[in-house]
Amino acid sequence: MKERRWEPGGPLDVGLALQPHRRGGGDPTWCRSGDGAVWRTSRTPDGPCTLRVSVEGGSVHG
């Protein structure tokens, strides 16, 4: 498992920022959890992956 942190210059809504990658309301590869985190799945050259993106304490965690 890998983790990356980024500190944006201001408040960020990860759901709004990642919304363009969603393929409609029934997209099974995109989910927003109750804590505001966005879960994405995709295929990569190394195989399938799952990514959770959230904002905690002003930092974006992926």
Coordinates of C-alpha atoms in Angstrom, one line a residue:
M1 CA 0.0 0.0 0.0
K2 CA 1.2 3.5 -0.9
E3 CA 0.1 6.8 0.5
R4 CA 0.6 10.4 -0.7
R5 CA -0.3 13.7 1.0
W6 CA -0.7 17.1 -0.5
E7 CA -1.6 20.4 1.1
P8 CA -3.7 22.6 -1.2
G9 CA -3.6 26.3 -0.9
G10 CA -7.2 26.4 0.6
P11 CA -10.2 24.3 1.3
L12 CA -10.9 21.4 -1.2
D13 CA -13.9 19.3 -1.8
V14 CA -12.4 16.0 -3.1
G15 CA -15.8 14.8 -4.4
L16 CA -16.3 18.0 -6.5
A17 CA -12.7 17.9 -7.7
L18 CA -13.0 14.2 -8.8
Q19 CA -16.6 14.4 -10.1
P20 CA -15.5 14.7 -13.8
H21 CA -14.0 11.2 -13.6
R22 CA -17.4 9.8 -12.6
R23 CA -19.4 8.1 -15.3
G24 CA -22.9 8.9 -14.2
G25 CA -24.8 8.2 -11.0
G26 CA -24.5 4.4 -11.3
D27 CA -20.8 4.2 -11.9
P28 CA -19.6 1.2 -9.9
T29 CA -15.9 2.5 -9.9
W30 CA -16.7 5.7 -8.0
C31 CA -18.1 6.0 -4.5
R32 CA -18.4 8.7 -1.9
S33 CA -18.4 7.5 1.7
G34 CA -20.1 9.1 4.6
D35 CA -16.9 10.8 5.8
G36 CA -16.6 12.6 2.5
A37 CA -13.8 10.4 1.1
V38 CA -14.0 9.3 -2.5
W39 CA -13.2 5.7 -3.5
R40 CA -12.1 5.0 -7.1
T41 CA -11.2 1.8 -8.7
S42 CA -9.4 1.4 -12.1
R43 CA -7.2 -0.8 -14.2
T44 CA -3.5 0.0 -14.5
P45 CA -0.7 -1.6 -16.5
D46 CA 0.2 -3.4 -13.2
G47 CA -3.4 -4.6 -12.6
P48 CA -6.5 -3.3 -10.8
C49 CA -6.2 -0.7 -8.0
T50 CA -8.4 1.0 -5.5
L51 CA -7.8 4.6 -4.4
R52 CA -9.3 6.4 -1.4
V53 CA -8.9 10.2 -1.5
S54 CA -9.9 12.2 1.6
V55 CA -9.2 15.5 3.3
E56 CA -7.9 15.3 6.9
G57 CA -6.6 18.3 8.8
G58 CA -6.3 20.4 5.7
S59 CA -4.2 17.8 3.8
V60 CA -5.4 15.7 1.0
H61 CA -4.6 12.0 1.5
G62 CA -4.5 9.4 -1.3

